[in-house]
Coordinates of C-alpha atoms and ligand atoms in Angstrom, one line a residue:
M1 CA 0.6 20.2 11.8
K2 CA -1.9 18.9 9.3
V3 CA -2.1 20.3 5.8
T4 CA -5.8 21.1 6.4
E5 CA -4.8 23.2 9.5
H6 CA -2.2 25.1 7.4
L7 CA -4.9 25.8 4.8
K8 CA -7.5 26.8 7.5
Q9 CA -5.1 29.2 9.2
A10 CA -3.8 30.8 6.0
K11 CA -4.4 34.5 5.4
G12 CA -3.7 34.1 1.7
T13 CA -2.5 31.6 -0.8
L14 CA 0.2 29.3 0.7
F15 CA 3.4 28.0 -0.9
S16 CA 4.3 24.3 -0.9
I17 CA 6.5 21.9 -2.9
E18 CA 6.8 18.4 -4.0
I19 CA 10.2 16.7 -4.2
L20 CA 11.5 13.3 -5.5
P21 CA 13.8 11.1 -3.5
P22 CA 17.3 11.1 -5.1
L23 CA 18.3 8.2 -7.3
K24 CA 19.7 5.2 -5.2
G25 CA 23.3 5.9 -4.2
K26 CA 23.0 9.7 -4.2
G27 CA 23.1 11.4 -0.8
I28 CA 20.4 13.5 0.9
R29 CA 22.4 16.6 0.3
S30 CA 20.9 17.0 -3.2
I31 CA 17.5 17.2 -1.5
Y32 CA 18.6 20.0 0.9
E33 CA 20.3 21.9 -2.0
G34 CA 16.9 21.8 -3.8
I35 CA 15.0 23.0 -0.7
D36 CA 17.3 25.6 0.7
P37 CA 16.8 28.3 -2.0
L38 CA 13.0 28.0 -1.5
L39 CA 13.0 28.4 2.3
E40 CA 12.5 32.2 2.0
F41 CA 9.0 31.5 0.7
R42 CA 8.2 29.5 3.8
P43 CA 6.8 26.3 2.4
S44 CA 3.9 25.2 4.5
F45 CA 4.5 21.5 3.7
I46 CA 6.8 19.4 1.5
D47 CA 5.5 16.4 -0.3
V48 CA 7.9 13.5 -1.0
T49 CA 6.9 11.2 -3.8
Y50 CA 7.0 7.4 -3.6
H51 CA 8.5 5.3 -6.3
R52 CA 7.7 1.6 -6.7
E53 CA 10.0 -1.0 -8.1
E54 CA 10.7 -1.3 -11.8
Y55 CA 12.0 -4.3 -13.8
V56 CA 15.3 -4.0 -15.5
Y57 CA 17.0 -6.7 -17.7
K58 CA 20.7 -7.5 -17.3
H59 CA 22.8 -9.5 -19.7
R60 CA 24.2 -12.7 -18.1
E61 CA 27.5 -14.2 -19.2
N62 CA 25.7 -17.1 -20.9
G63 CA 23.9 -14.7 -23.2
L64 CA 20.6 -14.9 -21.4
L65 CA 18.7 -11.9 -19.9
E66 CA 18.1 -11.7 -16.2
K67 CA 15.0 -9.9 -15.0
L68 CA 15.6 -7.9 -11.9
S69 CA 13.2 -5.8 -9.7
I70 CA 14.8 -2.7 -8.4
R71 CA 13.6 0.5 -6.7
K72 CA 15.5 3.4 -8.2
R73 CA 14.3 6.1 -5.8
P74 CA 13.9 4.6 -2.3
G75 CA 13.9 6.6 0.9
T76 CA 10.5 8.5 1.0
V77 CA 9.9 7.9 4.7
G78 CA 13.5 8.6 5.8
I79 CA 13.5 11.8 3.8
C80 CA 10.2 12.9 5.4
A81 CA 11.7 12.3 8.9
A82 CA 14.9 14.1 8.0
L83 CA 13.0 17.2 6.6
M84 CA 10.8 17.4 9.7
N85 CA 13.9 17.2 11.9
K86 CA 16.1 19.6 9.9
Y87 CA 13.6 22.3 8.8
K88 CA 10.7 21.8 11.2
I89 CA 8.4 21.8 8.1
D90 CA 5.6 19.4 7.7
A91 CA 6.4 16.5 5.4
V92 CA 3.8 14.7 3.4
P93 CA 4.9 11.2 2.3
H94 CA 3.0 9.8 -0.7
I95 CA 1.7 6.3 0.0
I96 CA 0.7 4.1 -2.9
C97 CA -1.3 0.9 -3.5
G98 CA 1.2 -0.7 -5.9
G99 CA 3.7 -3.2 -4.5
F100 CA 2.1 -3.2 -1.0
T101 CA -0.1 -5.7 0.7
K102 CA -2.6 -4.2 3.1
E103 CA -0.5 -5.4 6.0
E104 CA 2.6 -3.7 4.7
T105 CA 0.6 -0.5 4.2
E106 CA -0.6 -0.8 7.8
N107 CA 3.0 -1.2 9.0
A108 CA 4.2 1.7 6.9
L109 CA 1.4 3.9 8.4
I110 CA 2.5 2.8 11.9
D111 CA 6.1 3.8 11.1
L112 CA 4.8 7.3 10.0
N113 CA 2.7 7.6 13.1
F114 CA 5.7 6.8 15.3
L115 CA 7.8 9.4 13.5
G116 CA 5.2 12.1 14.2
I117 CA 4.2 12.4 10.6
D118 CA 0.5 13.1 10.5
N119 CA 0.0 13.8 6.8
V120 CA -0.2 11.4 3.8
L121 CA -1.1 11.7 0.2
A122 CA -2.9 8.5 -0.7
I123 CA -2.6 7.5 -4.3
R124 CA -2.9 4.3 -6.4
G125 CA 0.4 4.6 -8.2
D126 CA 0.9 3.7 -11.9
A127 CA 1.5 0.4 -13.5
I128 CA 5.0 -1.0 -13.4
K129 CA 6.7 0.5 -16.5
S130 CA 6.9 -2.8 -18.3
E131 CA 3.3 -3.7 -17.6
S132 CA 0.3 -2.6 -19.5
G133 CA -2.1 -1.9 -16.6
F134 CA -2.0 -1.5 -12.9
T135 CA -2.1 -4.7 -10.9
P136 CA -2.4 -4.7 -7.1
E137 CA -0.6 -7.1 -4.9
P138 CA -2.8 -10.2 -4.1
D139 CA -3.6 -8.8 -0.6
G140 CA -3.1 -5.2 -1.6
N141 CA -5.3 -2.1 -2.2
N142 CA -6.7 -1.8 -5.7
Y143 CA -7.7 1.9 -5.9
A144 CA -6.7 5.0 -3.9
I145 CA -10.1 4.8 -2.2
D146 CA -9.1 1.5 -0.6
L147 CA -6.0 3.2 0.8
V148 CA -8.1 6.1 2.1
N149 CA -10.4 3.6 3.8
Q150 CA -7.5 1.8 5.4
A151 CA -6.0 5.1 6.8
V152 CA -9.5 6.3 8.0
K153 CA -10.0 3.0 9.8
M154 CA -6.7 3.3 11.6
N155 CA -7.7 6.9 12.5
R156 CA -10.7 5.3 14.2
G157 CA -8.5 2.8 16.0
K158 CA -9.4 -0.2 13.7
F159 CA -6.4 -2.2 12.6
M160 CA -6.4 -5.3 10.4
D161 CA -6.3 -7.6 13.4
E162 CA -9.6 -6.6 15.0
E163 CA -8.7 -8.5 18.2
L164 CA -6.0 -6.1 19.1
M165 CA -6.7 -4.5 22.5
D166 CA -6.0 -1.0 23.7
V167 CA -5.0 0.3 20.3
S168 CA -3.9 3.9 19.8
P169 CA -5.7 5.4 16.8
T170 CA -3.6 7.3 14.3
D171 CA -4.6 10.8 13.3
F172 CA -3.7 11.2 9.6
C173 CA -4.7 14.1 7.4
I174 CA -5.4 12.4 4.1
G175 CA -4.8 14.1 0.7
I176 CA -5.7 12.6 -2.6
A177 CA -5.0 13.3 -6.3
G178 CA -7.4 15.0 -8.7
Y179 CA -7.2 15.5 -12.4
P180 CA -8.5 18.8 -14.0
E181 CA -7.9 17.1 -17.4
K182 CA -9.3 13.7 -16.3
H183 CA -7.3 10.7 -15.3
F184 CA -6.1 8.9 -18.4
E185 CA -7.8 5.6 -17.6
A186 CA -11.2 7.2 -16.8
P187 CA -13.8 6.7 -19.6
S188 CA -15.1 10.2 -19.0
M189 CA -14.7 13.3 -16.8
K190 CA -18.1 12.5 -15.1
S191 CA -16.9 9.0 -14.2
D192 CA -13.6 10.3 -12.9
L193 CA -15.4 12.9 -10.7
K194 CA -17.7 10.2 -9.4
Y195 CA -14.8 8.3 -8.1
L196 CA -13.1 11.4 -6.8
K197 CA -16.2 12.2 -4.8
Q198 CA -16.2 8.6 -3.4
K199 CA -12.6 9.2 -2.2
I200 CA -13.8 12.4 -0.4
D201 CA -16.9 10.7 1.1
A202 CA -14.6 8.0 2.4
G203 CA -12.8 10.6 4.5
S204 CA -10.1 12.3 2.4
D205 CA -9.4 15.9 3.6
Y206 CA -8.1 17.7 0.5
I207 CA -7.2 17.3 -3.1
V208 CA -4.0 18.1 -4.9
T209 CA -4.3 18.4 -8.7
Q210 CA -2.2 17.1 -11.5
M211 CA -0.2 19.8 -13.2
F212 CA -2.0 22.0 -15.7
F213 CA -0.9 24.9 -17.9
D214 CA -4.2 26.5 -18.6
N215 CA -5.9 27.9 -15.5
K216 CA -9.3 27.5 -17.2
K217 CA -9.0 23.8 -16.7
Y218 CA -8.4 24.2 -13.0
F219 CA -11.3 26.7 -12.5
E220 CA -13.7 24.4 -14.4
F221 CA -12.5 21.4 -12.4
V222 CA -13.1 23.2 -9.1
R223 CA -16.6 24.3 -10.3
A224 CA -17.4 20.7 -11.4
C225 CA -16.2 19.4 -8.0
R226 CA -18.3 21.9 -6.1
D227 CA -21.3 21.1 -8.3
I228 CA -21.2 17.4 -7.1
G229 CA -20.8 18.4 -3.5
I230 CA -17.0 18.2 -3.0
T231 CA -16.3 21.0 -0.5
V232 CA -12.7 20.2 0.5
P233 CA -9.7 22.5 -0.5
I234 CA -8.5 21.8 -4.0
V235 CA -4.8 22.7 -4.2
P236 CA -3.5 23.4 -7.7
G237 CA -0.3 21.5 -8.8
I238 CA 2.1 23.8 -10.6
K239 CA 5.0 22.9 -12.9
V240 CA 7.4 25.4 -14.6
L241 CA 8.2 24.3 -18.1
T242 CA 12.0 24.6 -18.6
T243 CA 13.1 22.7 -21.7
K244 CA 11.9 22.3 -25.3
K245 CA 11.7 18.6 -24.8
Q246 CA 9.0 19.0 -22.2
I247 CA 6.4 20.2 -24.7
N248 CA 6.2 16.6 -25.8
L249 CA 7.3 14.8 -22.6
L250 CA 4.9 16.4 -20.2
P251 CA 1.7 15.6 -22.2
K252 CA 3.0 12.1 -22.8
T253 CA 3.9 11.4 -19.2
F254 CA 1.2 13.2 -17.3
H255 CA -1.7 13.0 -19.8
I256 CA -2.3 16.7 -20.0
E257 CA -2.6 19.2 -22.8
L258 CA -0.5 22.3 -23.3
P259 CA -2.1 25.6 -24.5
D260 CA -1.2 26.3 -28.2
E261 CA 0.0 29.8 -27.2
L262 CA 2.6 28.3 -24.9
I263 CA 3.7 25.7 -27.5
E264 CA 4.1 28.4 -30.1
A265 CA 6.2 30.6 -27.8
V266 CA 8.4 27.6 -26.9
E267 CA 8.9 26.6 -30.5
K268 CA 10.2 30.1 -31.3
C269 CA 12.9 29.8 -28.7
E270 CA 16.4 29.1 -29.9
S271 CA 17.8 27.6 -26.7
D272 CA 16.6 25.9 -23.5
K273 CA 17.8 29.1 -21.7
Q274 CA 15.1 31.0 -23.7
V275 CA 12.6 28.2 -23.1
K276 CA 13.1 28.5 -19.3
E277 CA 12.5 32.2 -19.5
T278 CA 9.3 31.6 -21.4
G279 CA 8.2 28.9 -19.0
I280 CA 8.9 31.1 -16.0
E281 CA 6.9 34.0 -17.5
W282 CA 4.0 31.7 -18.3
C283 CA 4.0 30.3 -14.8
I284 CA 4.2 33.7 -13.1
N285 CA 1.1 34.7 -15.0
Q286 CA -0.7 31.5 -14.2
C287 CA 0.2 31.8 -10.5
R288 CA -0.8 35.4 -10.2
E289 CA -4.2 34.6 -11.7
L290 CA -4.6 31.6 -9.3
V291 CA -3.7 33.8 -6.3
K292 CA -6.1 36.5 -7.5
N293 CA -8.8 33.8 -7.6
N294 CA -8.0 32.7 -4.0
A295 CA -6.4 29.4 -4.7
P296 CA -5.7 27.9 -1.3
C297 CA -2.0 27.1 -2.0
L298 CA 0.3 26.8 -5.0
H299 CA 1.9 23.4 -4.9
F300 CA 5.1 23.3 -7.0
Y301 CA 6.3 20.1 -8.7
T302 CA 10.0 21.0 -8.4
M303 CA 11.3 18.0 -10.4
G304 CA 14.9 19.0 -9.6
N305 CA 14.5 22.6 -10.8
S306 CA 14.3 24.7 -7.7
D307 CA 15.8 27.7 -9.5
A308 CA 12.8 28.0 -11.8
V309 CA 10.4 27.6 -8.9
R310 CA 12.3 30.3 -6.9
R311 CA 12.1 32.7 -9.8
V312 CA 8.4 32.2 -10.1
A313 CA 7.7 32.4 -6.3
S314 CA 9.7 35.6 -6.0
N315 CA 7.3 37.2 -8.5
V316 CA 4.2 35.9 -6.9
F317 CA 4.6 35.8 -3.1
Ligands
FAD1 P1 -7.4 6.3 -8.2 O1 -8.1 7.3 -7.5 O2 -7.5 4.9 -7.7 O3 -8.0 6.3 -9.7 C1 -7.4 5.5 -10.8 C2 -8.4 5.4 -11.9 O4 -9.4 4.5 -11.6 C3 -9.1 6.6 -12.4 O5 -9.3 6.6 -13.7 C4 -10.4 6.6 -11.6 O6 -11.4 7.3 -12.3 C5 -10.7 5.1 -11.6 N1 -11.3 4.7 -10.3 C6 -11.1 5.1 -9.1 N2 -11.8 4.4 -8.2 C7 -12.5 3.5 -8.9 C8 -13.4 2.4 -8.6 N3 -13.7 2.2 -7.3 N4 -13.9 1.6 -9.5 C9 -13.5 1.8 -10.8 N5 -12.7 2.8 -11.2 C10 -12.2 3.6 -10.3 N6 2.4 8.1 -8.6 C11 3.4 7.4 -7.9 O7 3.7 6.3 -8.3 N7 4.0 8.0 -6.8 C12 3.7 9.2 -6.4 O8 4.3 9.7 -5.4 C13 2.7 10.0 -7.1 N8 2.3 11.2 -6.6 C14 1.2 11.8 -7.3 C15 0.8 13.1 -6.8 C16 -0.2 13.8 -7.4 C17 -0.7 15.1 -6.9 C18 -0.8 13.2 -8.6 C19 -1.9 13.9 -9.3 C20 -0.4 12.0 -9.1 C21 0.6 11.3 -8.4 N9 1.1 10.0 -8.9 C22 2.1 9.3 -8.2 C23 0.5 9.4 -10.1 C24 -0.7 8.5 -9.7 O9 -0.3 7.4 -9.0 C25 -1.4 8.0 -11.0 O10 -2.0 9.1 -11.7 C26 -2.3 6.9 -10.9 O11 -2.5 6.3 -12.2 C27 -3.7 7.2 -10.3 O12 -3.7 7.4 -9.0 P2 -5.0 7.9 -8.2 O13 -4.7 7.9 -6.8 O14 -5.6 9.1 -8.8 O15 -5.9 6.6 -8.5

């Protein structure tokens, strides 16, 4: 079932999660062990992130460095198929522009379609870690909107080779990313919202937000979206803060701000055990307010910490 159908049929705020594929070499069991404790909250859908290649340097015997391209977390499509098969829960694979030609994207979407996966989250992806900016493949998609356009075309039965006869259109529900605190490359919030609206006008069905720790940012973002005519559901992305390190790491990695009240509370903690309790309490309050204000769904970035998500969910749902 499509994410938008789940949202339409919901009688209240839904629960959903995002997981990361395991590091290469690890088995799928770690994924199941992360999901099993959350099943009691009946996740409506499970997003599986996509991780592009990274460059690593290896020392060769002759003293030179060898540059290698590796993907540390492959398996997005396989995990989605396994989750749908094992749990009968809708899986939402993330598809990205980076590292794919348009033809490879088309073939990946065909694979998803054959597997019965009718949801995708279409995003650009970040630059390769060692590169300063995002560079698309020579024949690849440049922005998330290009990916949306490609999926929408396939939904209308238009493939890259326009001479194909008797094609079966796909039927993807297309989610996209939105940033309550602005995407870090955007020169202004207004500019970012303009491109967000373009992605919606191109045929995206719903928005999932970057994580935020101050609900005011989400409420203002939703209002700003509505003001420019974006009417689709806007699903808040939620992260439970669990370690002291994260008060620096999360803003640096995700280009977000933490509220001073939360930073001060974390700084007073003497151990990560205390930080986790503080983070859980903060998140419970955040989620309760979002539910009270009719957020369509709470989408948890589990990031390998299902226990914290379970503790929050059991106080909210
Ligand atoms: P875009 O919508 O393409 O926007 C990128 C930037 O370009 C923005 O600043 C925007 O304002 C601007 N822009 C957009 N369109 C245009 C245009 N036509 N002309 C000029 N400027 C334009 N990354 C991964 O690698 N894998 C994942 O699985 C993943 N999942 C994510 C899930 C969520 C919910 C979120 C919020 C992010 C996720 N990311 C993931 C990170 C994401 O790839 C990065 O934030 C990326 O830098 C931007 O992606 P986007 O789809 O928002 O890009």
